[in-house]
C-alpha cells in the first residue's frame, strides 16, 4: 500500500510526501512518534503499516496487537496533538462473513480471527484518540509490490501445471493503487469534516478467490489449470470470512471518486508487473 502511494505521489505535485519505515520511525515508540510529528508537522498521516500475517497472528496475537492497535493509538494521539488528519486502513476481517448482502459501515462487527480482532481494536483507537480521523476498510488488497495473491498466483502458475483455489469464499479484490488514489483525492476534502469517519472501499464487483486466480492466470498468459476447491479442503489456522463484499455507497455519496471494476484493475496491475518483469 505504502509503495503504491509513493508511485502515485508524482501525480500530486501540490502535496509534499514524507515516507517513513521502521528504520526512520518505530511507530510503537510513543516518544519517537511524538517528536517526529512535532518536527515534521504533517497535515495528514497515512498509516500503511500493519501486522498482516493473518495465520501467524493466531499464535502471536500480542505482536499483531502491538502494530495493529497500540501503534495506531500512538499515531492517533500524536496526530491529534499537531492537528493532523489520521488516515487508517482497516479490513473486511472485522466481519464474521455470515452476511448475504454487502456489508455497510453500520453493520455489526464480529471478527473471527486474531488479525480481525486486532484490526478492530485499531479502529477503536482512531475513534478514541484522533481529532480528525478517516478509517477505510478494504478487502483482498494486492499491488505491484510485496507479497500478495496476484504475485503468488503468477509465481506458482509458472511453476506448476495445476493450482487448486477456493471458490466458496467471495469478496472483492482491491488494487492498492486504486485505494491509494482514493485516499489522496479524499484527503483535501476530509479536512472539512470533524471527528472520525468510517468508509468501506474495495474495487467494484464480486468474485471468489477461484475467479480471481483464473483471471490472474489468463491476463498473465500463463499456461496453468485452476481447479475450484472448498475451504474445508484447504484448512488454514485463521478462519476467513465466507462473504466479505463491502457496500461502498457511503464513500461514493460523500466524495467525488469513481471506483474501477475489479477485473479491469487486475489487468492493469498484471500489465505493470509483466512490463517491469517484477
Ligand atoms: N493485504 C490485504 O489483503 C489487506 C486486506 C484488507 C486490509 N488490509 C490493510 O491494508 C493495510 C496495508 O496492507 P498491506 O497489504 O500493504 O500490508 P503489508 O504489505 O504487509 O505492509 C505492511 C507494512 O507495515 C510495516 N510495518 C510493520 N510493523 C511496523 C512498524 N513497527 N513500524 C513501521 N512499519 C511497520 C511492514 O514492514 P516490514 O515489511 O519491514 O515488516 C510493511 O512494510 C493494512 O492496514 C492492512 O491491515 C490489507
Coordinates of C-alpha atoms and ligand atoms in Angstrom, one line a residue:
X1 CA 0.0 0.0 0.0
X2 CA 2.7 2.4 1.0
X3 CA 4.7 1.7 -2.2
X4 CA 1.6 2.4 -4.3
X5 CA 1.2 5.8 -2.7
X6 CA 4.9 6.5 -3.4
X7 CA 4.4 5.7 -7.1
X8 CA 1.3 8.0 -7.3
X9 CA 3.0 10.9 -5.5
X10 CA 4.2 12.5 -8.7
X11 CA 0.5 12.9 -9.8
X12 CA 0.0 15.1 -6.7
X13 CA 2.6 17.9 -7.0
X14 CA 0.7 20.1 -4.5
X15 CA 1.4 17.6 -1.7
X16 CA 4.7 17.1 0.0
X17 CA 5.2 13.5 0.9
X18 CA 7.4 12.2 3.8
X19 CA 7.8 8.4 3.9
X20 CA 9.0 6.5 6.9
X21 CA 9.7 2.9 7.6
X22 CA 10.7 1.2 10.9
X23 CA 14.4 2.3 10.4
X24 CA 13.4 6.0 10.5
X25 CA 10.5 5.7 12.9
X26 CA 9.3 2.8 15.0
X27 CA 5.6 3.5 15.3
X28 CA 5.4 1.5 18.5
X29 CA 7.6 4.1 20.3
X30 CA 5.3 7.0 21.6
X31 CA 8.1 9.4 22.3
X32 CA 9.8 9.0 18.9
X33 CA 6.4 9.3 17.1
X34 CA 5.5 12.5 19.0
X35 CA 9.0 14.0 18.4
X36 CA 8.9 13.1 14.7
X37 CA 5.4 14.6 14.2
X38 CA 6.3 17.8 16.1
X39 CA 9.4 18.3 13.9
X40 CA 8.0 17.3 10.5
X41 CA 4.5 18.7 11.1
X42 CA 2.4 16.6 8.6
X43 CA -1.1 17.8 7.9
X44 CA -2.2 14.2 7.3
X45 CA -0.8 10.9 8.5
X46 CA -1.5 7.8 6.3
X47 CA -0.8 4.7 8.3
X48 CA 0.0 1.9 5.9
X49 CA 1.9 -0.2 8.4
X50 CA 0.2 -3.3 9.8
X51 CA 0.8 -6.8 11.0
X52 CA -0.8 -8.6 8.1
X53 CA 0.3 -12.2 8.6
X54 CA -3.2 -13.4 9.2
X55 CA -2.3 -17.0 10.1
X56 CA 0.8 -16.2 12.2
X57 CA -1.3 -13.8 14.2
X58 CA -3.3 -16.7 15.6
X59 CA -0.2 -17.7 17.6
X60 CA 1.1 -14.1 18.0
X61 CA -1.9 -12.0 18.8
X62 CA 0.1 -9.7 21.1
X63 CA 2.6 -9.0 18.3
X64 CA -0.3 -8.3 16.0
X65 CA -2.0 -6.1 18.6
X66 CA 1.2 -4.0 19.1
X67 CA 1.2 -2.9 15.4
X68 CA -2.5 -3.1 14.6
X69 CA -3.8 -1.4 17.7
X70 CA -1.2 0.0 20.1
X71 CA 0.8 1.7 17.3
X72 CA -2.5 3.1 15.9
X73 CA -3.3 4.6 19.3
X74 CA 0.2 6.2 19.4
X75 CA -0.1 7.6 15.9
X76 CA -3.7 8.9 16.5
X77 CA -2.6 10.7 19.8
X78 CA 0.4 12.3 18.1
X79 CA -1.6 13.3 15.0
X80 CA -4.2 14.9 17.3
X81 CA -1.5 16.8 19.2
X82 CA -0.5 18.6 16.0
X83 CA -3.9 18.8 14.5
X84 CA -3.2 16.3 11.7
X85 CA -5.7 14.1 9.9
X86 CA -5.2 10.5 10.8
X87 CA -5.9 8.1 7.9
X88 CA -6.0 4.5 8.8
X89 CA -6.7 1.3 6.7
X90 CA -8.8 -1.5 8.2
X91 CA -10.2 -4.7 6.9
X92 CA -13.2 -6.8 5.9
X93 CA -11.9 -9.3 8.5
X94 CA -13.7 -7.3 11.2
X95 CA -16.9 -9.0 10.0
X96 CA -17.8 -12.7 10.5
X97 CA -18.6 -13.2 6.9
X98 CA -22.1 -14.6 7.5
X99 CA -24.0 -11.9 5.7
X100 CA -25.8 -12.4 2.4
X101 CA -25.6 -8.8 1.3
X102 CA -22.7 -6.4 1.0
X103 CA -21.5 -5.1 4.4
X104 CA -22.3 -1.4 5.3
X105 CA -20.3 0.6 7.8
X106 CA -23.1 0.4 10.3
X107 CA -23.3 -3.4 10.3
X108 CA -22.2 -5.2 13.5
X109 CA -18.6 -6.4 13.6
X110 CA -17.7 -9.8 14.8
X111 CA -14.1 -10.7 13.9
X112 CA -13.3 -14.4 13.8
X113 CA -9.5 -14.2 13.8
X114 CA -6.8 -12.7 15.9
X115 CA -5.9 -10.4 13.0
X116 CA -9.5 -9.2 12.7
X117 CA -9.7 -8.6 16.5
X118 CA -6.5 -6.5 16.5
X119 CA -7.6 -4.5 13.4
X120 CA -10.9 -3.8 15.1
X121 CA -9.0 -2.5 18.2
X122 CA -7.1 -0.3 15.8
X123 CA -10.3 1.3 14.5
X124 CA -11.4 1.9 18.1
X125 CA -8.1 3.6 18.8
X126 CA -8.6 6.1 15.9
X127 CA -12.1 6.8 17.0
X128 CA -11.0 7.4 20.6
X129 CA -7.7 9.3 20.1
X130 CA -7.7 11.1 16.7
X131 CA -9.2 14.6 16.5
X132 CA -9.8 14.1 12.8
X133 CA -9.8 10.5 11.6
X134 CA -10.5 8.6 8.4
X135 CA -10.8 4.9 8.5
X136 CA -11.1 3.0 5.3
X137 CA -12.0 -0.7 5.5
X138 CA -10.8 -2.6 2.4
X139 CA -10.6 -6.2 1.3
X140 CA -8.3 -8.6 -0.7
X141 CA -5.6 -6.0 -1.3
X142 CA -3.0 -6.6 -3.9
X143 CA -0.5 -4.5 -5.8
X144 CA 2.6 -4.5 -7.9
X145 CA 4.7 -4.7 -4.7
X146 CA 5.3 -7.0 -1.8
X147 CA 3.8 -10.4 -1.4
X148 CA 0.1 -10.7 -2.4
X149 CA -2.3 -13.1 -4.1
X150 CA -1.7 -11.8 -7.7
X151 CA 2.1 -12.3 -7.4
X152 CA 1.7 -15.7 -5.7
X153 CA -0.6 -17.0 -8.4
X154 CA 1.7 -15.8 -11.1
X155 CA 4.7 -17.4 -9.4
X156 CA 3.0 -20.8 -8.7
X157 CA 1.2 -20.7 -12.1
X158 CA 4.6 -20.7 -13.9
X159 CA 6.0 -23.4 -11.6
X160 CA 3.0 -25.9 -11.7
X161 CA 0.5 -27.3 -14.2
X162 CA -2.4 -27.0 -11.9
X163 CA -3.5 -24.9 -8.9
X164 CA -6.4 -25.5 -6.5
X165 CA -8.1 -22.4 -5.3
X166 CA -11.2 -22.0 -3.0
X167 CA -14.4 -20.9 -4.7
X168 CA -16.7 -20.7 -1.6
X169 CA -15.2 -17.5 -0.2
X170 CA -16.4 -14.4 -2.0
X171 CA -15.4 -10.8 -1.7
X172 CA -13.8 -8.1 -3.9
X173 CA -10.2 -7.9 -4.8
X174 CA -8.8 -4.3 -4.3
X175 CA -5.9 -2.8 -6.2
X176 CA -3.8 -0.9 -3.7
X177 CA -3.2 1.7 -6.4
X178 CA -6.9 2.5 -6.7
X179 CA -7.2 2.7 -2.9
X180 CA -4.1 5.0 -2.7
X181 CA -5.6 7.3 -5.4
X182 CA -8.9 7.4 -3.5
X183 CA -7.1 8.3 -0.3
X184 CA -5.1 11.1 -1.9
X185 CA -8.2 12.5 -3.6
X186 CA -10.2 12.4 -0.4
X187 CA -7.6 13.9 2.0
X188 CA -8.1 17.6 1.0
X189 CA -11.9 17.2 1.4
X190 CA -11.7 15.2 4.6
X191 CA -10.1 18.2 6.4
X192 CA -13.5 19.8 6.3
X193 CA -15.0 17.1 8.5
X194 CA -14.5 16.8 12.2
X195 CA -14.4 13.6 14.2
X196 CA -13.7 10.2 12.8
X197 CA -15.4 8.9 9.7
X198 CA -15.5 5.2 8.6
X199 CA -15.9 4.2 5.0
X200 CA -15.8 1.0 3.0
X201 CA -13.6 0.9 -0.1
X202 CA -12.9 -2.0 -2.4
X203 CA -13.0 -2.3 -6.2
X204 CA -16.4 -2.8 -7.8
X205 CA -17.9 -6.2 -8.3
X206 CA -17.8 -9.6 -6.6
X207 CA -15.5 -12.7 -7.1
X208 CA -14.4 -15.8 -5.4
X209 CA -10.7 -16.5 -4.9
X210 CA -11.0 -19.1 -7.7
X211 CA -12.4 -16.4 -10.1
X212 CA -9.6 -14.1 -9.1
X213 CA -6.9 -16.7 -9.7
X214 CA -8.4 -17.6 -13.1
X215 CA -8.2 -14.0 -14.2
X216 CA -4.7 -13.5 -13.0
X217 CA -3.5 -16.6 -14.9
X218 CA -5.4 -15.6 -18.0
X219 CA -4.2 -12.0 -18.0
X220 CA -0.6 -13.2 -17.4
X221 CA -0.7 -15.6 -20.3
X222 CA 0.4 -18.4 -18.1
X223 CA -0.5 -22.0 -19.0
X224 CA -1.9 -23.4 -15.8
X225 CA -5.2 -25.1 -14.9
X226 CA -7.1 -23.5 -12.0
X227 CA -9.3 -26.0 -10.1
X228 CA -12.1 -24.9 -7.7
X229 CA -12.0 -26.4 -4.2
X230 CA -13.8 -25.9 -0.9
X231 CA -12.4 -24.0 2.1
X232 CA -12.6 -27.2 4.1
X233 CA -10.2 -28.8 1.6
X234 CA -7.6 -26.1 2.2
X235 CA -7.5 -25.7 6.0
X236 CA -5.6 -22.7 7.4
X237 CA -5.0 -21.6 11.1
X238 CA -7.1 -18.4 10.8
X239 CA -10.8 -18.6 9.8
X240 CA -11.6 -16.4 6.7
X241 CA -15.0 -14.7 6.2
X242 CA -17.0 -16.7 3.6
X243 CA -18.6 -13.5 2.4
X244 CA -16.9 -10.1 2.7
X245 CA -18.3 -7.9 0.0
X246 CA -18.2 -4.3 1.1
X247 CA -21.0 -1.8 0.3
X248 CA -19.3 1.4 -1.0
X249 CA -22.4 3.6 -1.2
X250 CA -21.3 5.9 1.7
X251 CA -17.9 6.8 0.3
X252 CA -19.3 7.3 -3.3
X253 CA -22.1 9.5 -1.9
X254 CA -19.7 11.6 0.3
X255 CA -16.7 12.0 -2.0
X256 CA -16.4 12.5 -5.8
X257 CA -14.5 9.3 -6.5
X258 CA -15.0 6.7 -9.2
X259 CA -14.2 3.1 -8.3
X260 CA -12.8 0.8 -11.0
X261 CA -14.2 -2.7 -11.7
X262 CA -12.1 -5.3 -10.0
X263 CA -11.0 -7.2 -13.2
X264 CA -10.0 -4.0 -15.0
X265 CA -7.7 -3.3 -12.1
X266 CA -6.2 -6.8 -12.0
X267 CA -5.4 -6.4 -15.7
X268 CA -3.7 -3.0 -15.1
X269 CA -1.6 -4.5 -12.3
X270 CA -0.5 -7.5 -14.3
X271 CA 0.3 -5.3 -17.2
X272 CA 2.6 -3.3 -14.9
X273 CA 4.2 -6.5 -13.4
X274 CA 4.8 -8.1 -16.9
X275 CA 6.2 -4.8 -18.2
X276 CA 8.6 -4.4 -15.3
X277 CA 9.4 -8.1 -15.2
X278 CA 8.9 -7.9 -11.4
Ligands
LIG1 N1 -3.3 -7.4 2.4 C1 -4.7 -7.5 2.4 O1 -5.3 -8.3 1.8 C2 -5.5 -6.5 3.2 C3 -6.8 -6.6 3.2 C4 -7.6 -5.6 3.9 C5 -6.9 -4.6 4.6 N2 -5.6 -4.6 4.6 C6 -4.9 -3.5 5.4 O2 -4.3 -2.6 4.4 C7 -3.2 -2.0 5.0 C8 -2.0 -2.2 4.1 O3 -1.8 -3.6 3.9 P1 -0.6 -4.2 3.0 O4 -1.1 -5.4 2.4 O5 0.0 -3.1 2.2 O6 0.4 -4.6 4.2 P2 1.9 -5.2 4.0 O7 2.3 -5.3 2.6 O8 2.0 -6.3 5.0 O9 2.7 -3.9 4.6 C9 2.7 -3.6 5.9 C10 3.9 -2.8 6.2 O10 3.9 -2.4 7.6 C11 5.3 -2.4 8.0 N3 5.4 -2.4 9.5 C12 5.2 -3.5 10.3 N4 5.5 -3.1 11.5 C13 6.0 -1.9 11.5 C14 6.5 -1.0 12.5 N5 6.6 -1.3 13.8 N6 6.9 0.3 12.1 C15 6.9 0.6 10.8 N7 6.4 -0.2 9.8 C16 6.0 -1.4 10.2 C17 5.8 -3.6 7.3 O11 7.2 -3.5 7.3 P3 8.1 -4.8 7.1 O12 7.8 -5.4 5.7 O13 9.5 -4.3 7.3 O14 7.7 -5.8 8.2 C18 5.2 -3.5 5.9 O15 6.0 -2.7 5.1 C19 -3.0 -2.7 6.4 O16 -3.6 -1.8 7.4 C20 -3.8 -3.9 6.3 O17 -4.3 -4.4 7.5 C21 -4.8 -5.5 3.9

